[in-house]
Short mmCIF file of C-alpha atoms and ligand atoms in Angstrom, two decimals:
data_model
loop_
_atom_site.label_atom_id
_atom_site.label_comp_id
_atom_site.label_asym_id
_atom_site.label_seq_id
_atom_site.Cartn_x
_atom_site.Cartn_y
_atom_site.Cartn_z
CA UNK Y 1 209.10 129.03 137.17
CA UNK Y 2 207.11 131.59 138.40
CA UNK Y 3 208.07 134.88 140.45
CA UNK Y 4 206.00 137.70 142.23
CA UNK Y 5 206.97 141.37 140.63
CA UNK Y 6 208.54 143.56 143.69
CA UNK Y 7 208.71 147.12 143.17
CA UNK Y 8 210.69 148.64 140.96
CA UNK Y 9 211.34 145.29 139.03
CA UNK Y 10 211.26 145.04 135.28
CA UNK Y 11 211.74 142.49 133.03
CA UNK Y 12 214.84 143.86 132.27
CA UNK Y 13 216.12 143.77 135.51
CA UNK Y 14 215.02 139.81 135.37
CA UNK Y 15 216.80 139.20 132.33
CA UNK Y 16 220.09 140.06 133.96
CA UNK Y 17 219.01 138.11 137.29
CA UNK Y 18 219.05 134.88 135.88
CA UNK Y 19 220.50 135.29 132.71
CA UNK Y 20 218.44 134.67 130.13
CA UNK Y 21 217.60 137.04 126.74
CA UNK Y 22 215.36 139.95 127.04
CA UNK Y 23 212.83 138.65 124.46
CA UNK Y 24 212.67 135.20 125.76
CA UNK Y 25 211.27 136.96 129.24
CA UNK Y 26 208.75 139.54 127.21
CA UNK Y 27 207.80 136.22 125.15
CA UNK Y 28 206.82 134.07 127.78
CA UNK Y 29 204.80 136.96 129.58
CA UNK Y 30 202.32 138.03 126.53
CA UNK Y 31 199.45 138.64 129.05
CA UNK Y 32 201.63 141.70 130.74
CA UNK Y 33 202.84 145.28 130.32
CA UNK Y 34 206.39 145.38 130.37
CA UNK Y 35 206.15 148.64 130.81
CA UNK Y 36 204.04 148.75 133.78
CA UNK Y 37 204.63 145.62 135.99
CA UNK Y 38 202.52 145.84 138.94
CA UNK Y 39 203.61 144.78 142.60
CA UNK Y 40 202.71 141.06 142.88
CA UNK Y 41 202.12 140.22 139.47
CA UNK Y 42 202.87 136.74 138.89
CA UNK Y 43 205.41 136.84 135.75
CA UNK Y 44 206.62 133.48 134.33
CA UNK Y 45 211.05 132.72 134.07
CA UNK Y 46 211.39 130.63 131.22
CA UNK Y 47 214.00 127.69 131.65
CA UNK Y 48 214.24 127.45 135.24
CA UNK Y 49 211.99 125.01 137.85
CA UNK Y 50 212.28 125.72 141.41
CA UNK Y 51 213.78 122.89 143.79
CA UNK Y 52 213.26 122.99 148.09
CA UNK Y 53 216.34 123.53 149.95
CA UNK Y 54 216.70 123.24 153.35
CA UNK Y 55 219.33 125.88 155.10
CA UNK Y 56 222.05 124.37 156.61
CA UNK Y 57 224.47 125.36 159.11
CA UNK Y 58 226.96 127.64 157.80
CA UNK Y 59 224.79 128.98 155.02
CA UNK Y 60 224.32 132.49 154.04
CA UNK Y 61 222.46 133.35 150.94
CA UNK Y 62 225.86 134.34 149.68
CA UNK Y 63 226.98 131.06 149.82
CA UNK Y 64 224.04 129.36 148.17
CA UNK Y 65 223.62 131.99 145.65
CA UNK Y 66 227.51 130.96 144.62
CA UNK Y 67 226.97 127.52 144.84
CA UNK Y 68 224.15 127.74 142.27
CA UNK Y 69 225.83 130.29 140.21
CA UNK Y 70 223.23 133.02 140.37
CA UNK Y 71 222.58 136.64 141.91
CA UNK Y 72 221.81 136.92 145.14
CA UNK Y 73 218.75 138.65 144.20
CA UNK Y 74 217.38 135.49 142.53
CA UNK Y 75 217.09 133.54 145.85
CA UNK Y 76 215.06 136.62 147.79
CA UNK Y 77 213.15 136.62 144.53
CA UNK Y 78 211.81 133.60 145.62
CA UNK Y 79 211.66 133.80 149.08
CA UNK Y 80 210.27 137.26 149.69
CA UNK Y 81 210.41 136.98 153.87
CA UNK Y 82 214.10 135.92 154.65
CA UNK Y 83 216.67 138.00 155.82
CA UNK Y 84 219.48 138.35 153.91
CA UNK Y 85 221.61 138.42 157.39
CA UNK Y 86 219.56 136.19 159.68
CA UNK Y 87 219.57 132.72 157.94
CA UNK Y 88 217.80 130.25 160.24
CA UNK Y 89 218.80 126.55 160.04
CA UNK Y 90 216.03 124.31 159.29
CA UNK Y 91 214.24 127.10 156.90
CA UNK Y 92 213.17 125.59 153.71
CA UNK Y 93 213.82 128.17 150.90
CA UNK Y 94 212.67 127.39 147.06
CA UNK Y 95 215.80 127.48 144.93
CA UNK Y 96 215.94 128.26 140.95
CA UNK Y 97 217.20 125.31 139.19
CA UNK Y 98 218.28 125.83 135.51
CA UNK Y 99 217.52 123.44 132.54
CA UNK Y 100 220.24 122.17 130.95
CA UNK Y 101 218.68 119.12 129.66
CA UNK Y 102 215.89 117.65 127.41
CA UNK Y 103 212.96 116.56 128.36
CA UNK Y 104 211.88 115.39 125.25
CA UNK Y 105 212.58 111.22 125.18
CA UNK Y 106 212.21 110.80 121.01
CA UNK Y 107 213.81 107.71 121.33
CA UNK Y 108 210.91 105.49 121.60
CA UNK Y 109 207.45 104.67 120.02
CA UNK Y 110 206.48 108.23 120.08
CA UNK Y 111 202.75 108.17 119.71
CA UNK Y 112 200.00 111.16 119.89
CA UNK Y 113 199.57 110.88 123.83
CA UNK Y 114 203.19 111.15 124.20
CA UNK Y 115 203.55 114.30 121.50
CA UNK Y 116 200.76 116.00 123.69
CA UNK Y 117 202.23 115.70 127.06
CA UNK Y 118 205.56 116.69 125.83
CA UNK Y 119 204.18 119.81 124.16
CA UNK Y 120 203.23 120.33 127.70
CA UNK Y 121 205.91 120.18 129.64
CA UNK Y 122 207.82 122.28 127.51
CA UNK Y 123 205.51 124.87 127.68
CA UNK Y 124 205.40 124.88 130.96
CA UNK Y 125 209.14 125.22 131.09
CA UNK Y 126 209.25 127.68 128.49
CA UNK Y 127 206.04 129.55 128.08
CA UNK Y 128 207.56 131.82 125.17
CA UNK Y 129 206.52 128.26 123.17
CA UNK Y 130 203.02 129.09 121.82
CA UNK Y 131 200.74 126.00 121.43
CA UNK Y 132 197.85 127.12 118.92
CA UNK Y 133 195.82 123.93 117.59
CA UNK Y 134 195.38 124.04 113.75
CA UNK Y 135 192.16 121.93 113.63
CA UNK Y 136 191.09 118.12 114.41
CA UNK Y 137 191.77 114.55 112.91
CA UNK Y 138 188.74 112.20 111.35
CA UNK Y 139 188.80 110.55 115.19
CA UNK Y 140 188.81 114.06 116.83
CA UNK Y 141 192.21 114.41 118.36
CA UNK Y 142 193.43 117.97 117.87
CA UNK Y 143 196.31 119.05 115.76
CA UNK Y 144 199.09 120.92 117.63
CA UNK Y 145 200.26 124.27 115.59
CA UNK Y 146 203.64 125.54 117.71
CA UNK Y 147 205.46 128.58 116.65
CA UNK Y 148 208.62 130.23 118.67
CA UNK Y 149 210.14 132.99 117.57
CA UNK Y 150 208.46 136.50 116.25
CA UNK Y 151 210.73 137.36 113.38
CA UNK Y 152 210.09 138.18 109.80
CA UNK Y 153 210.92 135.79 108.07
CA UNK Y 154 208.33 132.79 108.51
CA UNK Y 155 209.65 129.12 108.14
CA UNK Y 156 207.41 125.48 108.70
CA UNK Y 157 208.34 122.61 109.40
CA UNK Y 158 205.75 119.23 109.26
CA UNK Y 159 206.04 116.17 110.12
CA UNK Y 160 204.03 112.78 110.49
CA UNK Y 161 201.96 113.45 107.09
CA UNK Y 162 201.86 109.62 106.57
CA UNK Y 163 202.03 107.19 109.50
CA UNK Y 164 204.49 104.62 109.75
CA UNK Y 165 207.03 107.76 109.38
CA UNK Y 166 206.34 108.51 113.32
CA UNK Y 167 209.67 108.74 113.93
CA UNK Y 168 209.79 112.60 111.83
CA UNK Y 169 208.00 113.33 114.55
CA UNK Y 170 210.07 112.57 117.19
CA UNK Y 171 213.09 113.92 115.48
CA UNK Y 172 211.33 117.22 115.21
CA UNK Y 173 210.37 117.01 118.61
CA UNK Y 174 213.56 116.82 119.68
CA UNK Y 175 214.91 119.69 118.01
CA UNK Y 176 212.41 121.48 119.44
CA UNK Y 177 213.41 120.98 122.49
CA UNK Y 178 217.36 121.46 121.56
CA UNK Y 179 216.22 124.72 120.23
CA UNK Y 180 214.10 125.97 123.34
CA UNK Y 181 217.03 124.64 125.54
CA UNK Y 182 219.65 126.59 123.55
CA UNK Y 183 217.58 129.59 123.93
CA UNK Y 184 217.90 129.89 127.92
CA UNK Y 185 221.14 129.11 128.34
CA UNK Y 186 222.57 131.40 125.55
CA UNK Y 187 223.90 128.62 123.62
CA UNK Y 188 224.88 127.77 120.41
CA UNK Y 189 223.70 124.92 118.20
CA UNK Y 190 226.91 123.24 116.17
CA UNK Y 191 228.27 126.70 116.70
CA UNK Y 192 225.42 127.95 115.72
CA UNK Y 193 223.95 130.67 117.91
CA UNK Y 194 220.33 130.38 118.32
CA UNK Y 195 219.16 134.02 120.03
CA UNK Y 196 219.89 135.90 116.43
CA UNK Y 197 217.39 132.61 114.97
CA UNK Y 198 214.97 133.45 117.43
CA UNK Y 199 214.84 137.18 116.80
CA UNK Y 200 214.79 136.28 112.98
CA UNK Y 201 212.79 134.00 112.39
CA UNK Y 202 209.27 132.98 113.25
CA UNK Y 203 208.86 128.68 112.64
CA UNK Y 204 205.94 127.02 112.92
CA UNK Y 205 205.75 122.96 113.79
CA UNK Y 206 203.22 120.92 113.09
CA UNK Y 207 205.02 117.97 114.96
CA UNK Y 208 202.40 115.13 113.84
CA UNK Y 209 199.81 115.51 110.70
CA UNK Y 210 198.31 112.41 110.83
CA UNK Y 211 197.82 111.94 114.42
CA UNK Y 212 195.52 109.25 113.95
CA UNK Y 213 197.48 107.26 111.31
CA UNK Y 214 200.46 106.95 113.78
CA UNK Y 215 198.84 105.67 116.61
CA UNK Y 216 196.92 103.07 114.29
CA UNK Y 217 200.48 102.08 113.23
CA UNK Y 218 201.91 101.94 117.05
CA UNK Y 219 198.98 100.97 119.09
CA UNK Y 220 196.83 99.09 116.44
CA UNK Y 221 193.04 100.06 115.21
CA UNK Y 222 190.67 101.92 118.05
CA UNK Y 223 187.90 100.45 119.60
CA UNK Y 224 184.91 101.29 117.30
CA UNK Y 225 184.01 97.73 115.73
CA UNK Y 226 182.65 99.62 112.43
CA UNK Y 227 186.26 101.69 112.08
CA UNK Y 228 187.95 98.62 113.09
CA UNK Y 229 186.39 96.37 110.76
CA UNK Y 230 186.65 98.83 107.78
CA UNK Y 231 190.52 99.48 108.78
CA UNK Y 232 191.21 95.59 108.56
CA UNK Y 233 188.95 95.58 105.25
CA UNK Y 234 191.38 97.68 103.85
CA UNK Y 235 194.47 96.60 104.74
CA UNK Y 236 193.95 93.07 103.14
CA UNK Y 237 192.17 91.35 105.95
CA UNK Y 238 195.73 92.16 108.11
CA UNK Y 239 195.53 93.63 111.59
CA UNK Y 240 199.02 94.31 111.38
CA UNK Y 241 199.15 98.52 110.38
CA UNK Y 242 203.10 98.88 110.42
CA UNK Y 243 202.97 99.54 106.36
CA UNK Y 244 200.03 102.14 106.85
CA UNK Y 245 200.60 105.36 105.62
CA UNK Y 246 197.00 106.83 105.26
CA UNK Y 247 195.12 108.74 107.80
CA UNK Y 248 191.96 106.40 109.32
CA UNK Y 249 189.77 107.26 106.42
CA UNK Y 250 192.22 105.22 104.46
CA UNK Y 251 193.30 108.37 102.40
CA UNK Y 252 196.94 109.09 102.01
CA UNK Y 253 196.87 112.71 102.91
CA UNK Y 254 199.77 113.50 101.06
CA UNK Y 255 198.06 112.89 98.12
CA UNK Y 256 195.54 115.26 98.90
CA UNK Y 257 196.28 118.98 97.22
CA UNK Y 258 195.40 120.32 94.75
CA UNK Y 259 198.55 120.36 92.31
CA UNK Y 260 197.51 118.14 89.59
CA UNK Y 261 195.37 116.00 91.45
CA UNK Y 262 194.03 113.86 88.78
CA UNK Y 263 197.34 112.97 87.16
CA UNK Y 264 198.35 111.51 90.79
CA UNK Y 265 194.60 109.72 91.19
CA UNK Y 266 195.05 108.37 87.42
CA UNK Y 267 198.08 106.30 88.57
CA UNK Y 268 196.78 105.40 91.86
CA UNK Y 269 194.30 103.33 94.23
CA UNK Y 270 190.74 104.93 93.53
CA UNK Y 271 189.60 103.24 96.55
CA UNK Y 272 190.76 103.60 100.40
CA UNK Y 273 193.47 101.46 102.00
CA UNK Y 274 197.09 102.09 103.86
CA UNK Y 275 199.06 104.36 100.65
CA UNK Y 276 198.51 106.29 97.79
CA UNK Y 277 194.84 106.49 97.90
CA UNK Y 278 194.00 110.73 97.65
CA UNK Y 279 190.29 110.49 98.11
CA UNK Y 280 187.56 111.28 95.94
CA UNK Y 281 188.19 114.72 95.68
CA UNK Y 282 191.42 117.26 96.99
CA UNK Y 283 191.16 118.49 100.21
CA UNK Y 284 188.32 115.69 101.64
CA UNK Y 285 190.19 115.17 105.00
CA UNK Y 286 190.12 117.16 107.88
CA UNK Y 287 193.68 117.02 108.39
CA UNK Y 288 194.61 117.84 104.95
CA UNK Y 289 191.83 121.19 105.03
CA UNK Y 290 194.11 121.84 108.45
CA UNK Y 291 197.69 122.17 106.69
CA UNK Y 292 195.84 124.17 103.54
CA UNK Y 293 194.32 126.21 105.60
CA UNK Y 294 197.12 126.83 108.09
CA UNK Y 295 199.15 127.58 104.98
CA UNK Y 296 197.24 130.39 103.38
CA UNK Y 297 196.69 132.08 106.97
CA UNK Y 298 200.79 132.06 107.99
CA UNK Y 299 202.30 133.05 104.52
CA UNK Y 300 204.92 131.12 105.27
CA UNK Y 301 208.66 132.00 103.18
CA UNK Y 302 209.36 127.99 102.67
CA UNK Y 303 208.15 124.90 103.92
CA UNK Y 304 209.53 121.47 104.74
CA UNK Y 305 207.74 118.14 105.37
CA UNK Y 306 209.50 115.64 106.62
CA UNK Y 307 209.56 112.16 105.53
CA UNK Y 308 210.76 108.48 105.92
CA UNK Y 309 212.93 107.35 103.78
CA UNK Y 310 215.89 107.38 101.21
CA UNK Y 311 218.51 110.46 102.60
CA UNK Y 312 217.07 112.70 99.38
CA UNK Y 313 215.73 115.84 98.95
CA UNK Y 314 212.76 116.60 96.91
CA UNK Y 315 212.24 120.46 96.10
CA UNK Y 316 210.95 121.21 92.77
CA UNK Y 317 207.52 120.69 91.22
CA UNK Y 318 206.71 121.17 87.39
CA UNK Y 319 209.63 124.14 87.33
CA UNK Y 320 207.49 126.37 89.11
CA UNK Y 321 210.21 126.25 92.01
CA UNK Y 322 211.60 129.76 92.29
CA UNK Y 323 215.49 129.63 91.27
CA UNK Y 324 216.79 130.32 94.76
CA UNK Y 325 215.27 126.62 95.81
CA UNK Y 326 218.51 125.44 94.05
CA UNK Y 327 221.09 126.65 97.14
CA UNK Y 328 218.99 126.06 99.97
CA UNK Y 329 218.63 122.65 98.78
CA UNK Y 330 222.45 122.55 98.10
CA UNK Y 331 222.89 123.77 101.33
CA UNK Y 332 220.61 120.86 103.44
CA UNK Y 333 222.63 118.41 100.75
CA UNK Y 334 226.02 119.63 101.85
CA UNK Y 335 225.13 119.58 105.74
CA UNK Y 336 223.25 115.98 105.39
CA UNK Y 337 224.94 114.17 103.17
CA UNK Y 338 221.12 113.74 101.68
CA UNK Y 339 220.84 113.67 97.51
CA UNK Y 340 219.13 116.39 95.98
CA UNK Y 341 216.15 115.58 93.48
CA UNK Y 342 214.44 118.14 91.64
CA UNK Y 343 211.32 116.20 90.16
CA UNK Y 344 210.04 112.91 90.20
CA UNK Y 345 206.39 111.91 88.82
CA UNK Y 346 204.49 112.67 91.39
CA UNK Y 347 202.02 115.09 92.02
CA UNK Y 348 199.28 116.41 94.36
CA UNK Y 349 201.93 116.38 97.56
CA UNK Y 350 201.78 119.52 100.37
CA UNK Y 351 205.12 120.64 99.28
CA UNK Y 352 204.03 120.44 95.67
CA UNK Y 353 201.18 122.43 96.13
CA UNK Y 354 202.85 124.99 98.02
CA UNK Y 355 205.81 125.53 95.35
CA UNK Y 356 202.90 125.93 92.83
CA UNK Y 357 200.38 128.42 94.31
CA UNK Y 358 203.16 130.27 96.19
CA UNK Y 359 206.35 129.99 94.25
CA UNK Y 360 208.20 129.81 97.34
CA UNK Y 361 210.74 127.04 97.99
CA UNK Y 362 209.11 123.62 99.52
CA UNK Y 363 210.81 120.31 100.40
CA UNK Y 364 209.88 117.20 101.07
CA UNK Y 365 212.96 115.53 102.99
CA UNK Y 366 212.98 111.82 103.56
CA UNK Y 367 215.06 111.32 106.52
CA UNK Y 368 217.30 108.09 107.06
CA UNK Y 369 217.16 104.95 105.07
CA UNK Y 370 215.73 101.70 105.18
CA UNK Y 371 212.07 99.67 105.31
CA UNK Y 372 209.26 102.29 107.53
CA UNK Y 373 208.82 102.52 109.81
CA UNK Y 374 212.50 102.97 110.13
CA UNK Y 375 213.60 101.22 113.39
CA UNK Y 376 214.22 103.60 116.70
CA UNK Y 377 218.09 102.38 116.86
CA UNK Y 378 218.78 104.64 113.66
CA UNK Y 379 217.36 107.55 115.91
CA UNK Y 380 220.60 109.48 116.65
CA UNK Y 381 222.19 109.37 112.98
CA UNK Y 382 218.87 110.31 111.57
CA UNK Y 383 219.36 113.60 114.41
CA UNK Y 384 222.25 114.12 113.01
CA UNK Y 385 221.46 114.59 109.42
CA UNK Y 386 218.24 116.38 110.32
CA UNK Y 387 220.09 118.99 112.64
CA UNK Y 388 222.00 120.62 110.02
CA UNK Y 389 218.94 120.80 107.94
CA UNK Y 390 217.23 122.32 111.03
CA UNK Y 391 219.59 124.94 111.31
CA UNK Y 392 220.52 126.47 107.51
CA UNK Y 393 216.14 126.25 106.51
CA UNK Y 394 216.07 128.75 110.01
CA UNK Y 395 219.34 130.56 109.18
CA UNK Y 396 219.46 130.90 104.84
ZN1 ZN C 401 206.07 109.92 103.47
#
């Protein structure tokens, strides 16, 4: 929602109008001075949309102000000529309208265009959300980077790296939103309050990795009759891509860093096709470069890449995990119900190539169980095994 500065306003003053944290107001207004707010400024209110109201007989502002629980000051905020004692029936004010719900539908095949207009519309409701792409996929669809928070200590999340485990992507989606929601209504997550997370901590989403992967998988191969043609090619003659993990080159992108590379090619498809293929060299694919590259430019304290399925909990990599890897991942075990795994054979992963060029703790956590893609009914007990997980890699 947007207001018009008056004099003598301040983002202070704001924050107490309608409620919402101090930061959250300075966050979602990067472009201004809070220290010199200039009469008629446009300055954006994070959580709030504005709703036309009609006055009725018997109104006063007092009255509505009560009635939606705020200030008076917030309704001649937004309706700079009324008087506060002369109310005129038939006047149409603008009201503020708090959000107190999602907007974020996960529960359903959540594909790239729907990722994109979500990102959106919660930007637009809370513009303290920053939106930064991190580069573009083999078919040229960009890669949404969003951070929220500025604190020190830096956390990522991923999601999406192969594609028929879409639904990571709408389970981080969601918290997301949870988490932005929280923010503007001084709530708490599971108890959980999220302002001292915000002011902490500093987490970056990359919500889908393998943008095109996942809509191959939900809305079937593009148009192109060469890309087409090689995408059925690979996938056995088959133009049904619901085992397809690979991004469209056919490369499995999770297969694609370089942390022994060539003990993961040695025991794995040398040529393209829907899993386990890691290209002819690390680091081929554009999305891949993305994630590297995002990587070495945040410095980020730990990393987590979610993952369909099996409830477990991979964080080490040749013992070059640093020891206090072992409680955080005791920690998302205890809160999930997820096993714990500290090394299986397999190499060249994004977590495993963090863990060794960092020595920082990574995970790779496969959410739910069954056959992927993992069917949208299992949606809100995944949530609820990912939300604790959320919370302690934000608040540890
Ligand atoms: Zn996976």
């Amino acid at each position: 929602m947007e207001i018009f500065v008056r004099p003598g306003d301040s983002f202070w003053y704001y924050s107490q109008v309608f409620n919402l944290p101090y930061q959250v107001i300075i966050d979602s207004n990067r472009n201004l001075n809070a220290q010199e707010l200039i009469p008629n400024q446009p300055v954006q209110i994070p959580g709030y949309v504005t709703s036309p109201y009609t006055v009725q007989r018997g109104d006063t502002v007092w009255s509505i102000a009560q009635r939606i629980n705020l200030p008076m000051d917030a309704i001649f905020l937004l309706n700079s000529g009324i008087s506060p004692y002369a109310l005129q029936v038939g006047t149409q004010l603008l009201l503020p309208v708090r959000i107190t719900w999602r907007v974020v539908n996960g529960k359903q095949n959540y594909d790239y265009s729907m990722m994109v207009q979500d990102i959106r519309t919660l930007q637009a409701i809370y513009p303290f959300l920053v939106n930064e792409s991190i580069g573009n996929s083999v078919l040229n669809k960009e890669i949404p980077g969003l951070t929220i928070g500025k604190g020190q200590k830096r956390v990522h999340y991923n999601a999406s790296f192969h594609a028929n485990e879409w639904i990571t992507t709408a389970i981080v989606m969601t918290f997301l939103n949870d988490y932005l929601l929280s923010l503007t209504n001084n709530g708490s997550i599971r108890g959980l309050y999220t302002l001292p997370l915000y002011n902490q901590t500093s987490l970056n989403i990359v919500p889908m990795v393998n943008p095109d992967g996942v809509d191959l998988v939900l809305n079937g191969p593009p148009e192109n009759e060469t890309i087409r043609n090689n995408l059925i090619e690979w996938n056995k003659g088959s133009t049904d891509f619901s085992d397809w993990k690979a991004n469209i080159n056919g490369v499995d992108l999770n297969d694609q860093f370089p942390a022994e590379w060539e003990l993961e090619r040695e025991r794995n498809p040398k040529t393209p096709g829907p899993r386990d293929y890691g290209g002819e060299s690390p680091l081929s694919e554009p999305e891949s470069i993305a994630m590297a590259e995002l990587t070495v430019e945040r410095d980020f304290a730990r990393v987590l890449a979610f993952h369909t399925q099996g409830q477990v909990i991979f964080w080490g990599f040749m013992g070059l995990e640093p020891p206090e890897t072992e409680q955080l991942v005791n920690e998302f075990a205890r809160v999930s119900g997820y096993k714990p795994v500290q090394t299986i054979e397999s190499y060249a992963g994004y977590k495993d190539w963090f863990i060794q060029d960092w020595r920082r703790p990574g995970f790779t956590v496969e959410l739910g169980l069954g056959t992927n893609p993992l069917p949208i009914s299992q949606f809100d007990e995944i949530y609820e095994e990912a939300l604790g997980i959320f919370l302690s890699a934000l608040y540890m």
